[in-house]
Coordinates of C-alpha atoms and ligand atoms in Angstrom, one line a residue:
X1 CA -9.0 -1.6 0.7
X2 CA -6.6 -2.4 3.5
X3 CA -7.6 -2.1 6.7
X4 CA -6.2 0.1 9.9
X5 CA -3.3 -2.7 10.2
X6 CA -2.7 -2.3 6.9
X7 CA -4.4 -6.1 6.4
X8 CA -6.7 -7.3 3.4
X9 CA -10.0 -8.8 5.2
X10 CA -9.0 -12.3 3.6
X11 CA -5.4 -13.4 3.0
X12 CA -4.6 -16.8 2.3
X13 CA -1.1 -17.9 2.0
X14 CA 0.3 -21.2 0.9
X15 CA -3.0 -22.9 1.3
X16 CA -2.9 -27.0 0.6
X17 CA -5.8 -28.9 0.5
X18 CA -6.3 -32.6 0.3
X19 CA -9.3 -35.3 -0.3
X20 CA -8.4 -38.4 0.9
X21 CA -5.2 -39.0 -0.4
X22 CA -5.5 -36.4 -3.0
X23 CA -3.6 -33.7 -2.9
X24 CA -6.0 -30.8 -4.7
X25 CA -4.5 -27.6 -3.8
X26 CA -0.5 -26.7 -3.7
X27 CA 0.3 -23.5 -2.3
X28 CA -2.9 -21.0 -3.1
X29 CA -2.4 -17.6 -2.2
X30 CA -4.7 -14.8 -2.6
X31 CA -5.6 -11.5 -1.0
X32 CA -9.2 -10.1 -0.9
X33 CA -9.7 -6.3 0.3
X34 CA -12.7 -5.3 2.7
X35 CA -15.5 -4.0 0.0
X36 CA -13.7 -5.6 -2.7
X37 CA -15.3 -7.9 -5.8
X38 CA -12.7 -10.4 -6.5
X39 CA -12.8 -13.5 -9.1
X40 CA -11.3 -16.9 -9.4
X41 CA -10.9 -17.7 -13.2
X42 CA -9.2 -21.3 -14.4
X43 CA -10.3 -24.2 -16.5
X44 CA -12.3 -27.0 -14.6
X45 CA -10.5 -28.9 -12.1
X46 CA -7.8 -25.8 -11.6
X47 CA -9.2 -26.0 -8.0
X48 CA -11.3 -23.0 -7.3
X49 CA -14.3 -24.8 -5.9
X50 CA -11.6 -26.4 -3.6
X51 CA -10.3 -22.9 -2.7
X52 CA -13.6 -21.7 -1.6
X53 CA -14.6 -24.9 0.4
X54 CA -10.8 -24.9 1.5
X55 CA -11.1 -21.5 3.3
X56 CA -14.9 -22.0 4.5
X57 CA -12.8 -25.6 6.2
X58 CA -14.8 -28.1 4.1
X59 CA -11.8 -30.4 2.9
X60 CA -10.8 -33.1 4.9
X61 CA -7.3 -31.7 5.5
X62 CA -5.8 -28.1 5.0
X63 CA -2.8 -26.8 5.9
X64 CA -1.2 -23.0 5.7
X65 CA -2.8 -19.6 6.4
X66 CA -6.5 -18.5 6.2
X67 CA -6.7 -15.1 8.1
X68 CA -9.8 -13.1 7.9
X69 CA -9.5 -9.8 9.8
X70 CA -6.1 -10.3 11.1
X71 CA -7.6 -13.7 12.8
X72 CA -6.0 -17.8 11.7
X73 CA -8.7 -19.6 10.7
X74 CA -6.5 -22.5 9.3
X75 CA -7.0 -25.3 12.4
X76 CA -10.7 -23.5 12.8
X77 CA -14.3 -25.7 12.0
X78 CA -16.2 -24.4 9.8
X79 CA -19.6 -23.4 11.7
X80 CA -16.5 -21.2 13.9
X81 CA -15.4 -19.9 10.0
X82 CA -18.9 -19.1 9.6
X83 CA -19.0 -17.8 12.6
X84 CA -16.3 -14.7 11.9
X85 CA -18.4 -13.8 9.0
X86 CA -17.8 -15.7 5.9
X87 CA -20.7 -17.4 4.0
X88 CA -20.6 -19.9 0.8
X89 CA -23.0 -19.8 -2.1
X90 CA -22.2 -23.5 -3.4
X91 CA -22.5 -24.5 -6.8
X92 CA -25.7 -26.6 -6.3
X93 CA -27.1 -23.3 -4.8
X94 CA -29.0 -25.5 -2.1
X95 CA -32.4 -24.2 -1.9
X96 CA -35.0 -26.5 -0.2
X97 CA -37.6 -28.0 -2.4
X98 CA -39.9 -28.1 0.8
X99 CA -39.4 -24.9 2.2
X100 CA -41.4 -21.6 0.2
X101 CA -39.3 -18.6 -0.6
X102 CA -39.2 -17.0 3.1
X103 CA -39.0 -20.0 4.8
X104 CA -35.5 -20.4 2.9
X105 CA -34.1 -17.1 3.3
X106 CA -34.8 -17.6 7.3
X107 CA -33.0 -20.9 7.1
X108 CA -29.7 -19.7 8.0
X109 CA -28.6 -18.3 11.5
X110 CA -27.7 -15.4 11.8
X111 CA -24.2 -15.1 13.2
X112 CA -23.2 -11.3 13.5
X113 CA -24.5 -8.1 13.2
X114 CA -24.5 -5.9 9.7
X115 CA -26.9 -8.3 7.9
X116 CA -29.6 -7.3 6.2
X117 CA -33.4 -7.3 6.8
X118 CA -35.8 -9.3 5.5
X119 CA -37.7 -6.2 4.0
X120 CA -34.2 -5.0 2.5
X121 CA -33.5 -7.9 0.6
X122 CA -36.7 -8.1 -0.6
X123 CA -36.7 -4.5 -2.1
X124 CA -33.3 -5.5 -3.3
X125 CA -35.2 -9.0 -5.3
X126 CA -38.3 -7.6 -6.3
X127 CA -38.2 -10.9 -7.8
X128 CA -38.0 -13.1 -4.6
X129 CA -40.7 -10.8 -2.8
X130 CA -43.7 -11.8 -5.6
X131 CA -42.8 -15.4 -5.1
X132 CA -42.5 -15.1 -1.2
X133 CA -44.7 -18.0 -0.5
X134 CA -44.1 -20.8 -3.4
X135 CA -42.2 -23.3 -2.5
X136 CA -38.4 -23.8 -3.4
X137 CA -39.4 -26.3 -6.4
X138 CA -41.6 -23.7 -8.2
X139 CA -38.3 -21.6 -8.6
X140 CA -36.7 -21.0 -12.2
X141 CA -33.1 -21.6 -11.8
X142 CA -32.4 -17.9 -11.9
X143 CA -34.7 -17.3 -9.0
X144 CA -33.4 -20.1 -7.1
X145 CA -29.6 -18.2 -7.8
X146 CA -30.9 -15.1 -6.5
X147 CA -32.6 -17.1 -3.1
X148 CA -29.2 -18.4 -2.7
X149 CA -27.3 -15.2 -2.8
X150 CA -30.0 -13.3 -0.7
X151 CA -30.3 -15.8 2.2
X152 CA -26.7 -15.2 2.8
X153 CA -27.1 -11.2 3.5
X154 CA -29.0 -12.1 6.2
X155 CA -26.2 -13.9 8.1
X156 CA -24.1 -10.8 9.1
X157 CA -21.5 -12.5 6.7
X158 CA -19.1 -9.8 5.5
X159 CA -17.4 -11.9 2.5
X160 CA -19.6 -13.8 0.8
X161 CA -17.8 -16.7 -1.6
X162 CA -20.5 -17.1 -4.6
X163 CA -19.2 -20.2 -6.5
X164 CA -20.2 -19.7 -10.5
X165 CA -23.8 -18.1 -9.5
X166 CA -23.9 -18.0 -13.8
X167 CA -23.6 -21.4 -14.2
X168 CA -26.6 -22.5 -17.0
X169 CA -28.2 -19.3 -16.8
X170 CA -30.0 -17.1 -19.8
X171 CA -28.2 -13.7 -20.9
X172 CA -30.8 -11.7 -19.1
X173 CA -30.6 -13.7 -16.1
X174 CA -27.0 -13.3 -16.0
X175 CA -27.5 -9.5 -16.1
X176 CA -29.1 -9.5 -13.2
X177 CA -27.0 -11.5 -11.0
X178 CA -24.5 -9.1 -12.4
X179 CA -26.3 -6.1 -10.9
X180 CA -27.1 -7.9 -7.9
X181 CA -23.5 -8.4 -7.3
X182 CA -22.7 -4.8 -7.9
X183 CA -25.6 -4.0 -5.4
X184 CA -24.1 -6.1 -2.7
X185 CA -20.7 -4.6 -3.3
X186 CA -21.8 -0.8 -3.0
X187 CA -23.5 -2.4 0.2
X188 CA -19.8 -2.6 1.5
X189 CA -20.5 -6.7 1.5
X190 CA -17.0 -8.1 0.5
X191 CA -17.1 -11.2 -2.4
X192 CA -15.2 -13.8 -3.8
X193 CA -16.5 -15.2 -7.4
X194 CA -15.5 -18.0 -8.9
X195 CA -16.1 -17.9 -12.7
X196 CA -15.6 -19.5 -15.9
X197 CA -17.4 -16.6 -18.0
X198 CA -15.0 -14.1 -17.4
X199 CA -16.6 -11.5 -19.8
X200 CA -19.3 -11.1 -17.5
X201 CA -16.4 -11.1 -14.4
X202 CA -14.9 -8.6 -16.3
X203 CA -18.5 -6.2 -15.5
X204 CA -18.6 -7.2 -11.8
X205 CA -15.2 -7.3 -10.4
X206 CA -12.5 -5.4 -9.2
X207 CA -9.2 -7.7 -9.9
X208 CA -8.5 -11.3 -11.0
X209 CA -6.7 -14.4 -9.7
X210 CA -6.4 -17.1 -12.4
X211 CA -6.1 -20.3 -11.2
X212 CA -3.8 -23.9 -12.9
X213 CA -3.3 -27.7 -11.4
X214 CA -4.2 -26.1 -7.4
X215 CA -2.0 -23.1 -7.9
X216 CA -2.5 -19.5 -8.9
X217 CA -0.4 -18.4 -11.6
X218 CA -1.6 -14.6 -12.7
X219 CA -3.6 -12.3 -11.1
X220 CA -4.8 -9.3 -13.2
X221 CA -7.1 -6.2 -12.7
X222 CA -10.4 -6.0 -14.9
X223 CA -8.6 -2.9 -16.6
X224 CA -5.7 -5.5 -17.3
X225 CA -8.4 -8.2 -18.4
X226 CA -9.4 -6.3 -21.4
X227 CA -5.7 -5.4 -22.8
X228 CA -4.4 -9.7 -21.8
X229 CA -7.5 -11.5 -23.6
X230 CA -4.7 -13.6 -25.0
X231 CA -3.1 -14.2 -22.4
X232 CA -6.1 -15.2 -20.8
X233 CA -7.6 -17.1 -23.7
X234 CA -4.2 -19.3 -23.0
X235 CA -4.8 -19.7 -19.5
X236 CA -8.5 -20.9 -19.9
X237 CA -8.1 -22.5 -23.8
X238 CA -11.1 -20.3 -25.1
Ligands
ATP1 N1 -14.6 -34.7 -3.4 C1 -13.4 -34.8 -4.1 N2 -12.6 -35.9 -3.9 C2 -11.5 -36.1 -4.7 N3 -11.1 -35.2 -5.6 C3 -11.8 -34.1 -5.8 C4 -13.1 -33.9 -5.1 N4 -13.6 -32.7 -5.5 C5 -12.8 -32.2 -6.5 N5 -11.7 -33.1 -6.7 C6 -10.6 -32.9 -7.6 O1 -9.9 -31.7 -7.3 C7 -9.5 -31.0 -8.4 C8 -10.0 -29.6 -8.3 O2 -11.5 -29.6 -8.4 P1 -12.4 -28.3 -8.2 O3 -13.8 -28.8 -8.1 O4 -11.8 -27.5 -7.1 O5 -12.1 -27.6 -9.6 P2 -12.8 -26.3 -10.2 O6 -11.8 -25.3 -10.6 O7 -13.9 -25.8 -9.3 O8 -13.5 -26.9 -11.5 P3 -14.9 -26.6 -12.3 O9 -14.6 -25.4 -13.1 O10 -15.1 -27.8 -13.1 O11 -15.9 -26.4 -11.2 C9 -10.0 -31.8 -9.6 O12 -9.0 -32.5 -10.1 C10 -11.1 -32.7 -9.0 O13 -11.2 -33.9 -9.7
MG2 MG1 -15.9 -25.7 -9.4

């Protein structure tokens, strides 16, 4: 998963993140391979929304080491982190109410080559095709999930940051965005997944970083998930 320099596509070092006068993050460091599926797991407020809108440069002040393909991204803006190829799939999934189904997945520019087509992602979400002309509002919130996710393959992005795509979805629904994710990785796409359910990160991902108070303190493989659920039951009091 390293590349010809021997490099991970991400690695982030002593990242430090502040809003306002509140200091969020304190020293984050984490390494994600090219083609890898990789998870941020901690109770709320550990910081891992702030990680992902810390590397994309979304906080009002950041300091340490972002590289993405051997490249500092740390004094970058973020349309120029976009710009290298890596996308963010907030929370509140951002789907326009206005727009219909198509007119959302050709919202965002496209900003390098390797994305995918329109008719690829539409034979990868059957789902999204059927409902290609209703309008963002008319979307069930699993549909709107899968929108968000699939608007991003079109960038050219080559790690996509998905920040708990699970969040108040139904078992079945969940399944899906699991195989969507597994999809996207034998695509060769790159992704970073924040989680709280992290039975259903166990199925998707590769390795673990388990986030406390802005820091990471454990990182396991999903092999090493299932033997630690104690350890892990600790870290996330479940
Ligand atoms: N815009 C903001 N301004 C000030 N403090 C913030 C802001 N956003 C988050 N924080 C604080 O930063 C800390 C980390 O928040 P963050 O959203 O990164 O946590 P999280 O791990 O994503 O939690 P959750 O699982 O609830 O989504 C929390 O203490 C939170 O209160
Ligand atoms: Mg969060």
């Amino acid at each position: 998963m390293l590349d010809a320099m021997g490099q991970p596509l991400l690695k982030v070092d002593n990242l430090q993140s502040w809003y306002g006068e509140s200091h969020v993050l304190h020293g984050v460091g984490i390494e994600v391979g090219e083609g890898e599926v990789v998870t941020l797991l901690g109770r709320n407020g550990a910081g891992k929304t702030t990680t992902l809108r810390s590397i994309m440069g979304l906080v009002g002040k950041r300091s340490g080491s972002v590289k993405f393909e051997g490249k500092e991204l740390i004094g970058a803006r973020s349309d120029l982190i976009a710009r290298a190829g890596i996308a963010l799939c907030p929370e509140e999934r951002g789907i326009f109410a206005s727009l219909n189904v198509t007119e959302n997945l050709m919202l965002p520019p496209v900003v390098r080559p390797g994305g995918l087509d329109l008719d690829t992602i539409y034979a990868l979400f059957p789902n999204l095709k059927e409902r290609a002309n209703s309008p963002g509002t008319k979307l069930s919130g699993g549909e709107q999930q899968m929108l968000a996710i699939a608007r991003i393959l079109r960038t050219g992005a080559k790690l996509l940051m998905l920040d708990e795509p699970t969040e108040g979805l139904a078992p079945v629904i969940v399944q899906q965005i699991g195989r969507t994710i597994r999809e996207i990785k034998a695509r060769g796409f790159t992704v970073l997944l924040v989680e709280q359910n992290f039975r259903f990160a166990q199925t998707v991902a590769d390795r673990h970083y388990v986030m406390e108070h802005g820091k990471v303190v454990d990182m396991m493989s999903s092999a090493e998930l299932q033997t630690s659920t104690g350890r892990l039951h600790q870290y996330l009091g479940v």
